[in-house]
Coordinates of C-alpha atoms in Angstrom, one line a residue:
X257 CA 25.7 0.7 8.2
X258 CA 27.7 -1.9 10.6
X259 CA 30.5 -1.5 12.9
X260 CA 30.8 -4.6 14.9
X261 CA 29.5 -6.9 12.6
X262 CA 30.9 -8.4 9.3
X263 CA 30.2 -6.4 6.4
X264 CA 27.9 -9.5 4.8
X265 CA 25.6 -10.0 7.5
X266 CA 22.2 -9.1 7.5
X267 CA 20.6 -7.6 10.8
X268 CA 19.9 -4.7 12.9
X269 CA 21.9 -2.5 15.0
X270 CA 21.2 -1.4 18.2
X271 CA 17.7 -1.7 18.6
X272 CA 16.1 -4.2 15.9
X273 CA 12.3 -2.4 16.4
X274 CA 14.0 0.6 14.9
X275 CA 16.6 -0.5 12.6
X276 CA 17.0 -3.0 9.9
X277 CA 20.1 -3.4 7.3
X278 CA 17.9 -3.4 4.2
X279 CA 21.0 -4.2 1.6
X280 CA 24.1 -5.4 3.0
X281 CA 27.4 -4.7 2.1
X282 CA 27.9 -7.4 -0.7
X283 CA 24.3 -6.0 -2.1
X284 CA 21.9 -9.0 -0.6
X285 CA 18.2 -7.8 0.2
X286 CA 16.9 -8.7 3.9
X287 CA 13.5 -10.8 3.8
X288 CA 12.6 -9.7 7.1
X289 CA 11.5 -6.2 5.8
X290 CA 7.9 -7.0 6.0
X291 CA 8.2 -8.5 9.3
X292 CA 10.1 -5.0 10.4
X293 CA 7.1 -3.0 8.8
X294 CA 4.4 -5.0 9.8
X295 CA 4.0 -2.8 13.2
X296 CA 2.9 0.2 10.6
X297 CA 0.3 -1.8 8.9
X298 CA -1.0 -4.2 11.1
X299 CA -3.8 -1.9 12.3
X300 CA -4.4 0.1 9.0
X301 CA -3.8 0.5 5.4
X302 CA -1.5 3.9 4.4
X303 CA 1.1 5.0 2.2
X304 CA 4.4 5.8 4.2
X305 CA 6.5 8.9 3.9
X306 CA 10.0 7.6 2.6
X307 CA 12.9 9.6 3.2
X308 CA 16.3 8.7 1.9
X309 CA 19.7 10.6 2.8
X310 CA 22.7 10.5 0.2
X311 CA 26.3 11.9 0.7
X312 CA 30.1 11.7 1.0
X313 CA 31.3 9.1 4.0
X314 CA 31.5 10.2 7.5
X315 CA 29.9 13.5 6.7
X316 CA 27.2 12.8 9.6
X317 CA 24.2 11.6 7.7
X318 CA 23.1 9.1 10.1
X319 CA 23.6 11.4 12.8
X320 CA 21.7 13.8 10.8
X321 CA 18.6 11.2 10.5
X322 CA 19.0 10.5 14.1
X323 CA 18.4 14.0 15.1
X324 CA 15.6 14.6 12.4
X325 CA 13.7 11.5 13.1
X326 CA 14.4 10.3 16.3
X327 CA 16.2 7.0 15.2
X328 CA 19.4 5.4 16.2
X329 CA 21.6 4.6 13.2
X330 CA 25.1 3.7 14.2
X331 CA 27.4 6.8 14.1
X332 CA 30.9 7.3 13.6
X333 CA 33.5 7.7 16.5
X334 CA 35.6 10.3 16.2
X335 CA 38.5 9.3 18.0
X336 CA 39.1 6.4 15.9
X337 CA 39.1 8.9 12.8
X338 CA 37.1 8.7 9.4
X339 CA 36.2 4.9 8.7
X340 CA 33.2 3.8 6.7
X341 CA 29.9 3.4 9.2
X342 CA 26.9 3.0 7.1
X343 CA 27.4 -0.2 4.7
X344 CA 25.4 -0.8 2.3
X345 CA 21.7 0.6 3.0
X346 CA 20.0 0.8 6.2
X347 CA 16.3 1.3 7.2
X348 CA 15.0 3.3 10.3
X349 CA 11.4 3.6 11.2
X350 CA 9.3 6.5 12.8
X351 CA 6.3 5.1 14.1
X352 CA 4.6 8.2 15.1
X353 CA 5.1 10.0 11.9
X354 CA 4.7 7.1 9.9
X355 CA 7.9 7.7 8.2
X356 CA 10.2 5.2 6.4
X357 CA 14.2 6.7 6.4
X358 CA 16.8 5.1 4.4
X359 CA 20.5 5.7 5.0
X360 CA 23.1 5.0 2.2
X361 CA 26.3 3.9 2.6
X362 CA 28.5 7.0 2.0
X363 CA 29.9 7.9 -1.5
X364 CA 33.7 8.0 -2.4
X365 CA 34.5 5.4 0.4
X366 CA 38.1 3.9 0.4
X367 CA 36.6 0.4 1.3
X368 CA 35.0 0.2 -1.7
X369 CA 37.6 1.4 -3.9
X370 CA 36.7 1.0 -7.6
X371 CA 33.8 -0.7 -7.0
X372 CA 32.3 2.6 -5.1
X373 CA 30.4 4.0 -8.7
X374 CA 28.3 1.1 -9.0
X375 CA 26.8 0.4 -5.8
X376 CA 26.4 4.1 -5.7
X377 CA 24.3 4.1 -8.9
X378 CA 22.4 0.9 -7.6
X379 CA 21.7 2.7 -4.4
X380 CA 20.8 6.1 -5.5
X381 CA 18.2 4.4 -8.5
X382 CA 16.7 2.3 -5.1
X383 CA 16.6 5.5 -3.1
X384 CA 14.9 7.3 -6.1
X385 CA 12.2 4.3 -6.8
X386 CA 11.4 4.7 -3.3
X387 CA 11.5 8.1 -2.0
X388 CA 9.7 11.2 -2.1
X389 CA 12.2 13.2 -0.4
X390 CA 16.2 13.0 -1.2
X391 CA 18.2 14.6 1.8
X392 CA 21.7 15.7 0.2
X393 CA 24.2 15.9 2.9
X394 CA 27.3 18.0 1.9
X395 CA 29.9 20.1 3.8
X396 CA 29.4 23.9 3.1
X397 CA 33.2 24.2 2.5
X398 CA 33.0 21.8 -0.7
X399 CA 30.5 23.8 -2.7
X400 CA 31.9 24.6 -5.9
X401 CA 33.9 21.5 -5.7
X402 CA 33.0 19.0 -8.4
X403 CA 33.9 15.6 -6.7
X404 CA 33.7 17.1 -2.9
X405 CA 30.3 18.2 -4.0
X406 CA 28.8 14.7 -5.3
X407 CA 28.2 16.4 -8.6
X408 CA 28.9 13.0 -10.0
X409 CA 26.2 11.4 -7.6
X410 CA 23.9 14.2 -8.3
X411 CA 24.0 14.1 -12.2
X412 CA 23.1 10.2 -11.8
X413 CA 20.0 11.1 -9.9
X414 CA 18.9 13.5 -12.4
X415 CA 19.3 11.0 -15.3
X416 CA 17.9 8.2 -13.2
X417 CA 14.7 10.4 -12.0
X418 CA 14.0 10.9 -15.5
X419 CA 14.6 7.6 -16.8
X420 CA 12.6 6.2 -13.9
X421 CA 9.6 8.5 -13.8
X422 CA 9.5 10.7 -17.1
X423 CA 9.8 8.2 -19.8
X424 CA 6.9 7.1 -22.1
X425 CA 5.9 4.2 -20.3
X426 CA 5.6 5.8 -17.1
X427 CA 3.6 8.4 -18.4
X428 CA 1.1 6.5 -20.7
X429 CA 0.5 4.7 -17.5
X430 CA -0.4 7.9 -15.4
X431 CA -1.2 11.3 -16.1
X432 CA 0.3 12.2 -12.5
X433 CA 3.5 13.6 -12.4
X434 CA 5.7 12.3 -10.1
X435 CA 8.4 14.7 -8.6
X436 CA 11.1 14.2 -5.9
X437 CA 12.0 16.9 -3.2
X438 CA 16.0 17.6 -3.2
X439 CA 16.5 18.9 0.1
X440 CA 20.3 20.0 0.4
X441 CA 21.6 20.4 4.0
X442 CA 24.8 22.4 4.1
X443 CA 26.9 21.1 7.3
X444 CA 29.1 23.9 8.9
X445 CA 27.7 26.6 7.6
X446 CA 29.8 29.3 9.3
X447 CA 30.0 32.9 7.3
X448 CA 28.8 33.0 3.5
X449 CA 24.9 33.6 3.8
X450 CA 22.8 30.8 2.9
X451 CA 20.8 32.4 -0.1
X452 CA 24.1 32.9 -1.7
X453 CA 25.5 29.3 -1.1
X454 CA 21.6 28.2 -2.5
X455 CA 22.5 30.2 -5.5
X456 CA 25.8 28.7 -6.6
X457 CA 24.1 25.1 -6.3
X458 CA 21.4 25.9 -8.0
X459 CA 23.9 27.5 -10.7
X460 CA 25.6 24.1 -10.7
X461 CA 22.3 22.1 -10.6
X462 CA 21.1 23.8 -13.5
X463 CA 24.5 22.9 -15.4
X464 CA 24.2 19.5 -14.7
X465 CA 20.5 19.6 -15.9
X466 CA 21.3 21.0 -19.2
X467 CA 24.3 18.4 -20.1
X468 CA 22.1 15.1 -19.0
X469 CA 20.7 13.2 -22.3
X470 CA 16.7 13.7 -22.0
X471 CA 14.3 11.5 -24.2
X472 CA 12.9 13.9 -26.9
X473 CA 9.6 14.7 -25.4
X474 CA 11.7 16.3 -22.6
X475 CA 13.9 18.2 -24.3
X476 CA 12.6 21.3 -23.3
X477 CA 12.0 20.3 -19.5
X478 CA 13.0 22.4 -16.7
X479 CA 14.7 20.9 -13.8
X480 CA 12.0 22.4 -11.6
X481 CA 9.2 20.6 -13.7
X482 CA 10.7 17.4 -11.8
X483 CA 12.3 18.6 -8.7
X484 CA 11.5 20.7 -5.9
X485 CA 14.9 22.1 -4.7
X486 CA 15.7 23.5 -1.2
X487 CA 18.0 24.2 0.8
X488 CA 19.0 24.5 4.5
X489 CA 22.2 24.8 6.5
X490 CA 23.4 23.5 10.1
X491 CA 26.2 25.0 12.0
X492 CA 29.2 23.3 13.1
X493 CA 28.3 20.4 15.3
X494 CA 31.4 20.8 17.6
X495 CA 32.5 24.2 17.6
X496 CA 28.7 25.6 18.6
X497 CA 26.9 22.0 19.6
X498 CA 23.9 24.3 21.0
X499 CA 23.4 25.8 18.0
X500 CA 23.8 22.8 16.1
X501 CA 21.0 21.1 17.8
X502 CA 18.8 24.1 17.7
X503 CA 19.0 24.1 14.0
X504 CA 18.4 20.5 13.6
X505 CA 15.3 20.9 15.9
X506 CA 13.7 23.3 13.7
X507 CA 14.5 21.1 10.7
X508 CA 13.0 18.3 12.3
X509 CA 9.7 20.2 13.3
X510 CA 9.1 20.5 9.3
X511 CA 9.1 16.7 8.7
X512 CA 6.8 16.6 11.9
X513 CA 4.3 19.7 10.6
X514 CA 1.3 18.9 8.8
X515 CA 1.3 22.5 7.2
X516 CA 5.1 22.3 6.3
X517 CA 6.2 22.1 2.5
X518 CA 8.5 19.2 2.6
X519 CA 6.3 16.9 1.8
X520 CA 3.7 17.3 -1.3
X521 CA 1.4 15.0 -2.8
X522 CA 2.8 15.0 -6.2
X523 CA 6.0 13.7 -4.5
X524 CA 4.0 10.6 -3.4
X525 CA 5.2 7.2 -5.0
X526 CA 1.8 5.3 -4.6
X527 CA 2.9 2.2 -2.9
X528 CA 0.9 1.1 0.3
X529 CA 2.5 -0.1 3.4
X530 CA 1.6 -3.3 3.0
X531 CA 2.9 -3.8 -0.3
X532 CA 6.4 -1.7 0.9
X533 CA 8.5 -5.0 1.1
X534 CA 7.6 -7.0 -2.0
X535 CA 7.7 -3.6 -3.9
X536 CA 11.4 -2.8 -2.5
X537 CA 12.4 -6.3 -3.0
X538 CA 11.4 -6.6 -6.5
X539 CA 12.9 -2.9 -7.1
X540 CA 16.5 -4.1 -5.6
X541 CA 16.5 -7.5 -7.3
X542 CA 15.9 -5.8 -10.8
X543 CA 18.6 -3.2 -10.2
X544 CA 21.1 -5.6 -8.6
X545 CA 20.3 -7.6 -11.6
X546 CA 21.2 -4.9 -14.1
X547 CA 17.8 -4.6 -15.7
X548 CA 15.8 -2.0 -17.0
X549 CA 13.5 -0.9 -14.1
X550 CA 10.2 -0.5 -15.1
X551 CA 8.4 1.2 -12.4
X552 CA 4.7 1.1 -13.9
X553 CA 5.6 -2.7 -14.6
X554 CA 6.5 -3.0 -11.0
X555 CA 3.4 -1.2 -9.9
X556 CA 0.9 -3.6 -11.8
X557 CA 2.8 -6.7 -10.5
X558 CA 2.4 -5.4 -7.0
X559 CA -0.9 -4.6 -7.7
X560 CA -1.9 -8.1 -8.7
X561 CA -0.1 -9.9 -6.1
X562 CA -1.7 -7.9 -3.1
X563 CA -5.1 -7.7 -4.7
X564 CA -5.2 -11.6 -5.1
X565 CA -4.4 -11.8 -1.2
X566 CA -7.5 -9.3 -0.5
X567 CA -9.3 -11.6 -2.6
X568 CA -8.7 -14.6 -1.0
X569 CA -8.7 -12.9 2.7
X570 CA -12.5 -11.2 1.4
X571 CA -13.8 -14.5 0.2
X572 CA -12.8 -16.5 3.2
X573 CA -14.6 -14.1 5.5
X574 CA -17.4 -14.1 3.4
X575 CA -17.7 -18.0 2.6
X576 CA -17.3 -18.4 6.6
X577 CA -20.7 -15.9 7.0
X578 CA -22.2 -18.1 4.1
X579 CA -21.7 -21.5 5.9
X580 CA -23.2 -20.1 8.9
X581 CA -26.4 -19.0 7.2
X582 CA -26.4 -22.4 5.4
X583 CA -26.4 -24.0 8.6
X584 CA -29.1 -21.7 10.4
X585 CA -31.6 -22.4 7.2
X586 CA -30.9 -26.2 8.1
X587 CA -32.0 -25.9 11.4
X588 CA -35.0 -23.8 10.7
X589 CA -36.1 -25.8 7.9
X590 CA -35.3 -29.2 10.3
X591 CA -37.6 -27.9 12.7
X592 CA -40.1 -26.1 10.9
X593 CA -43.6 -28.1 10.8
X594 CA -44.9 -26.9 7.3
X595 CA -47.0 -24.2 8.8
X596 CA -44.9 -21.8 11.0
X597 CA -42.7 -19.5 9.2
X598 CA -41.9 -16.8 11.7
X599 CA -38.0 -18.3 12.0
X600 CA -37.9 -18.6 8.3
X601 CA -38.7 -15.1 7.8
X602 CA -36.4 -13.8 10.6
X603 CA -33.1 -15.2 8.9
X604 CA -34.2 -12.6 6.0
X605 CA -31.6 -14.9 3.9
X606 CA -31.7 -12.7 1.0
X607 CA -30.3 -9.4 2.8
X608 CA -28.0 -11.7 4.8
X609 CA -27.0 -13.0 1.3
X610 CA -26.8 -9.3 0.0
X611 CA -24.8 -7.9 2.6
X612 CA -22.1 -10.7 3.2
X613 CA -21.6 -9.5 -0.8
X614 CA -21.2 -5.9 0.2
X615 CA -19.0 -6.6 3.0
X616 CA -16.7 -8.7 1.2
X617 CA -16.7 -5.7 -1.6
X618 CA -15.9 -3.0 1.0
X619 CA -13.3 -4.9 2.6
X620 CA -11.5 -5.7 -0.8
X621 CA -11.8 -2.0 -1.5
X622 CA -10.4 -0.6 1.5
X623 CA -7.5 -2.7 1.4
X624 CA -7.2 -2.4 -2.5
X625 CA -8.0 1.2 -3.2
X626 CA -4.1 2.3 -2.9
X627 CA -3.3 0.1 -6.1
X628 CA -3.6 0.1 -9.8
X629 CA -7.4 0.7 -10.5
X630 CA -7.1 -1.5 -13.3
X631 CA -5.8 -4.4 -11.7
X632 CA -8.2 -3.8 -8.6
X633 CA -11.3 -3.7 -10.9
X634 CA -10.2 -6.7 -12.5
X635 CA -9.7 -9.0 -9.2
X636 CA -13.2 -7.3 -7.4
X637 CA -15.1 -8.7 -10.6
X638 CA -13.5 -12.1 -10.1
X639 CA -14.1 -11.8 -6.3
X640 CA -17.4 -11.2 -7.1
X641 CA -17.8 -13.5 -9.4
X642 CA -16.7 -16.5 -7.1
X643 CA -19.1 -15.0 -4.1
X644 CA -21.8 -15.1 -6.6
X645 CA -21.6 -18.8 -7.7
X646 CA -21.5 -19.8 -3.5
X647 CA -24.7 -17.1 -2.9
X648 CA -26.6 -18.8 -5.7
X649 CA -25.9 -22.5 -4.8
X650 CA -27.0 -21.7 -1.3
X651 CA -29.9 -19.6 -2.4
X652 CA -31.4 -22.1 -4.8
X653 CA -31.1 -24.4 -1.7
X654 CA -33.1 -22.3 0.4
X655 CA -35.7 -21.3 -2.0
X656 CA -36.3 -25.1 -2.9
X657 CA -36.7 -26.1 0.7
X658 CA -38.8 -23.3 1.4
X659 CA -41.0 -24.2 -1.9
X660 CA -41.3 -27.7 -0.7
X661 CA -42.4 -26.4 3.0
X662 CA -45.2 -24.4 1.5
X663 CA -46.3 -27.0 -1.0
X664 CA -46.6 -29.2 2.0
X665 CA -48.6 -26.5 3.9
X666 CA -51.0 -25.8 1.0
X667 CA -51.5 -30.0 0.9
X668 CA -52.2 -30.2 4.4
X669 CA -55.0 -27.0 4.2
X670 CA -56.3 -29.3 1.1
X671 CA -56.9 -32.2 3.2
X672 CA -57.8 -30.9 6.2
X673 CA -60.5 -29.3 4.1
X674 CA -61.5 -32.6 2.4
X675 CA -61.1 -34.8 5.6
X676 CA -63.2 -32.3 7.5
X677 CA -65.4 -34.8 9.4
X678 CA -67.5 -32.0 11.3
X679 CA -68.4 -30.3 7.8
X680 CA -71.3 -32.3 6.0
X681 CA -70.3 -29.7 3.1
X682 CA -66.6 -29.3 3.0
X683 CA -66.5 -27.9 -0.3
X684 CA -68.1 -24.9 1.2
X685 CA -65.6 -22.0 1.6
X686 CA -62.9 -24.6 -0.4
X687 CA -61.5 -22.2 -3.0
X688 CA -61.3 -19.4 -0.6
X689 CA -59.4 -21.2 1.7
X690 CA -57.0 -22.9 -1.1
X691 CA -56.5 -19.0 -2.2
X692 CA -55.4 -17.9 1.2
X693 CA -53.0 -20.8 1.8
X694 CA -51.7 -20.0 -1.3
X695 CA -51.3 -16.4 -0.9
X696 CA -49.8 -16.7 2.1
X697 CA -47.1 -19.5 0.6
X698 CA -46.3 -16.7 -2.0
X699 CA -46.2 -14.0 0.8
X700 CA -44.0 -16.5 3.0
X701 CA -41.4 -16.5 -0.2
X702 CA -41.3 -12.9 -1.1
X703 CA -40.5 -12.1 2.6
X704 CA -37.7 -14.7 3.2
X705 CA -36.4 -13.8 0.0
X706 CA -36.6 -10.3 0.2
X707 CA -33.7 -7.7 -0.1
X708 CA -31.5 -9.7 -2.5
X709 CA -29.4 -8.3 -5.1
X710 CA -30.8 -8.5 -8.8
X711 CA -28.2 -11.3 -9.5
X712 CA -30.2 -13.6 -7.7
X713 CA -33.9 -12.6 -8.7
X714 CA -34.2 -15.1 -11.4
X715 CA -34.0 -17.4 -8.4
X716 CA -36.7 -15.9 -6.7
X717 CA -38.9 -15.6 -10.1
X718 CA -38.4 -18.9 -10.8
X719 CA -39.1 -20.4 -7.3
X720 CA -42.6 -18.9 -7.5
X721 CA -43.3 -19.9 -10.8
X722 CA -42.6 -23.3 -9.7
X723 CA -44.5 -22.6 -6.4
X724 CA -47.6 -21.4 -8.3
X725 CA -47.9 -24.6 -10.6
X726 CA -47.6 -27.0 -7.5
X727 CA -50.5 -25.2 -6.1
X728 CA -52.6 -25.1 -9.2
X729 CA -51.9 -29.1 -9.9

C-alpha cells in the first residue's frame, strides 16, 4: 500500500507505529517486522489474531480494514480515478484487540499486468498460512460473474488450503483440524436479499470445491470440513454514508466481541507473537522461492530457534543466581570459626539450588508452551542438564567446605578435652562429648543441605559418609 513512495521502497505509511509494508512491490520482505510487533510481545506471550483481506483493486479493502480495526491504511482518492493504492502486502496492528491485519494488493490490477496472477497466488498462500480469518471483499453486482467475483483466486485459495493444512505431512504432525474462516463482505448492497446472494455464492463455492484436485484421503471431504463460510453486506458508501458506517460498526463489534463467532479456536495457526516475525519471513521466503511450503516443518524450525532463545535466557538468569549463592557461601565460610553454623544454615543452600532450577524451568515453559511440544521438551531437558552441571559443581564445593569446617570443629572439641588443664581426668565424658560434636556436625550438614532435589542427593550422602569417616579417624 503506497501512493507517494516508490513501488519498491519498504516502510510505513502515515503512522509508523500502526502500519508496515510487510512485502513490497518487488516481493522483498521487511526485516523490521520483529521491531514492529515487539510492542505486542514486550510484556506478555500470546498468539495474536490474524486477519487478511483480499479482493479486486479499488474495491475499498483498505477503507473496510480502517473501519473494522481502527487502522490508517492509505485509501484511494476518488477524484484521481481508479488506480493501485495498496502495493504488495501491508500490515496493520490493533493493540487493544491483539490483532494483526494483512491488507493484500488488489487483484486484477493493470499495473502488474501479466505478472498479477503470480503475485496473487503468492500473497494468497502467504495470507492463508498466517490468517485465521480471510475477508473476501467483492461488489454485490459482480456476484455471478467468474472473473469479477475473483472465482479464480478463490479456487486458488481452496487448493492452497488443502495443500497447506490437510496434507498427510500436516495431519501426521497434529490431530487438530486447522480451519479457516471465509468471511465475504458484499459491498454496495441495495436490493437482493443477503440470504439470496449468500445462496448464489455458496453454490458457486461448492462448484469450485468439487472441481479442485484433492489427495486420495480427502476425496470425500466437504467444503465446510475445512472452511466456515459467512456473509455480511454493506450498503453503498457514497449514496448512503450514514447507513454504511452504521453497518460497518456493527461488523466491527463482531470482531471486538469475545462471544462472537468470528474467531474460533480451530482457526488458530499456533504461532506465538514473539516468533511471528521469524515465522512470517520464513514462510514468505519459501513461497517467493517457489519451494513447497511445509507448515509442520516450518513450525518445528521456529520452535527450535525460539526455544534455544528461551533456554539461553533461563540459563543466564539461573547462572546469575548461582553465582550470587556461590559468593555468599564463600563469604560465610571465610568468617566461620569452625563452630558457629547459624549463618550457614540460614543460607539453606539446598533449597536455594532447587528453587533456582524450578524458577528456570518455569521461565522456559512460560515462554515455550506455545511451541511444538516435542521440540520444547528436548530443549527443556538440555536446559536442566546444563543447570544440573552448574548446581552440582557449586554443591560439591559447598559440601566439601562444610565438611572441612565440621571436621575442624570436631577436632577442636577433641583437643579441648585432651588438653583440659583443670580436669585431672579428661577422658571422663570424652566419648559423650565427641558423640555430641559428631551429631551436631551431621545435623548441621543435613540442615544446610536439606531441600535439594533428588539429582544432588548423592552429593549429600557421599559428604555424610566422608564426614563420618573423618570423625571415626
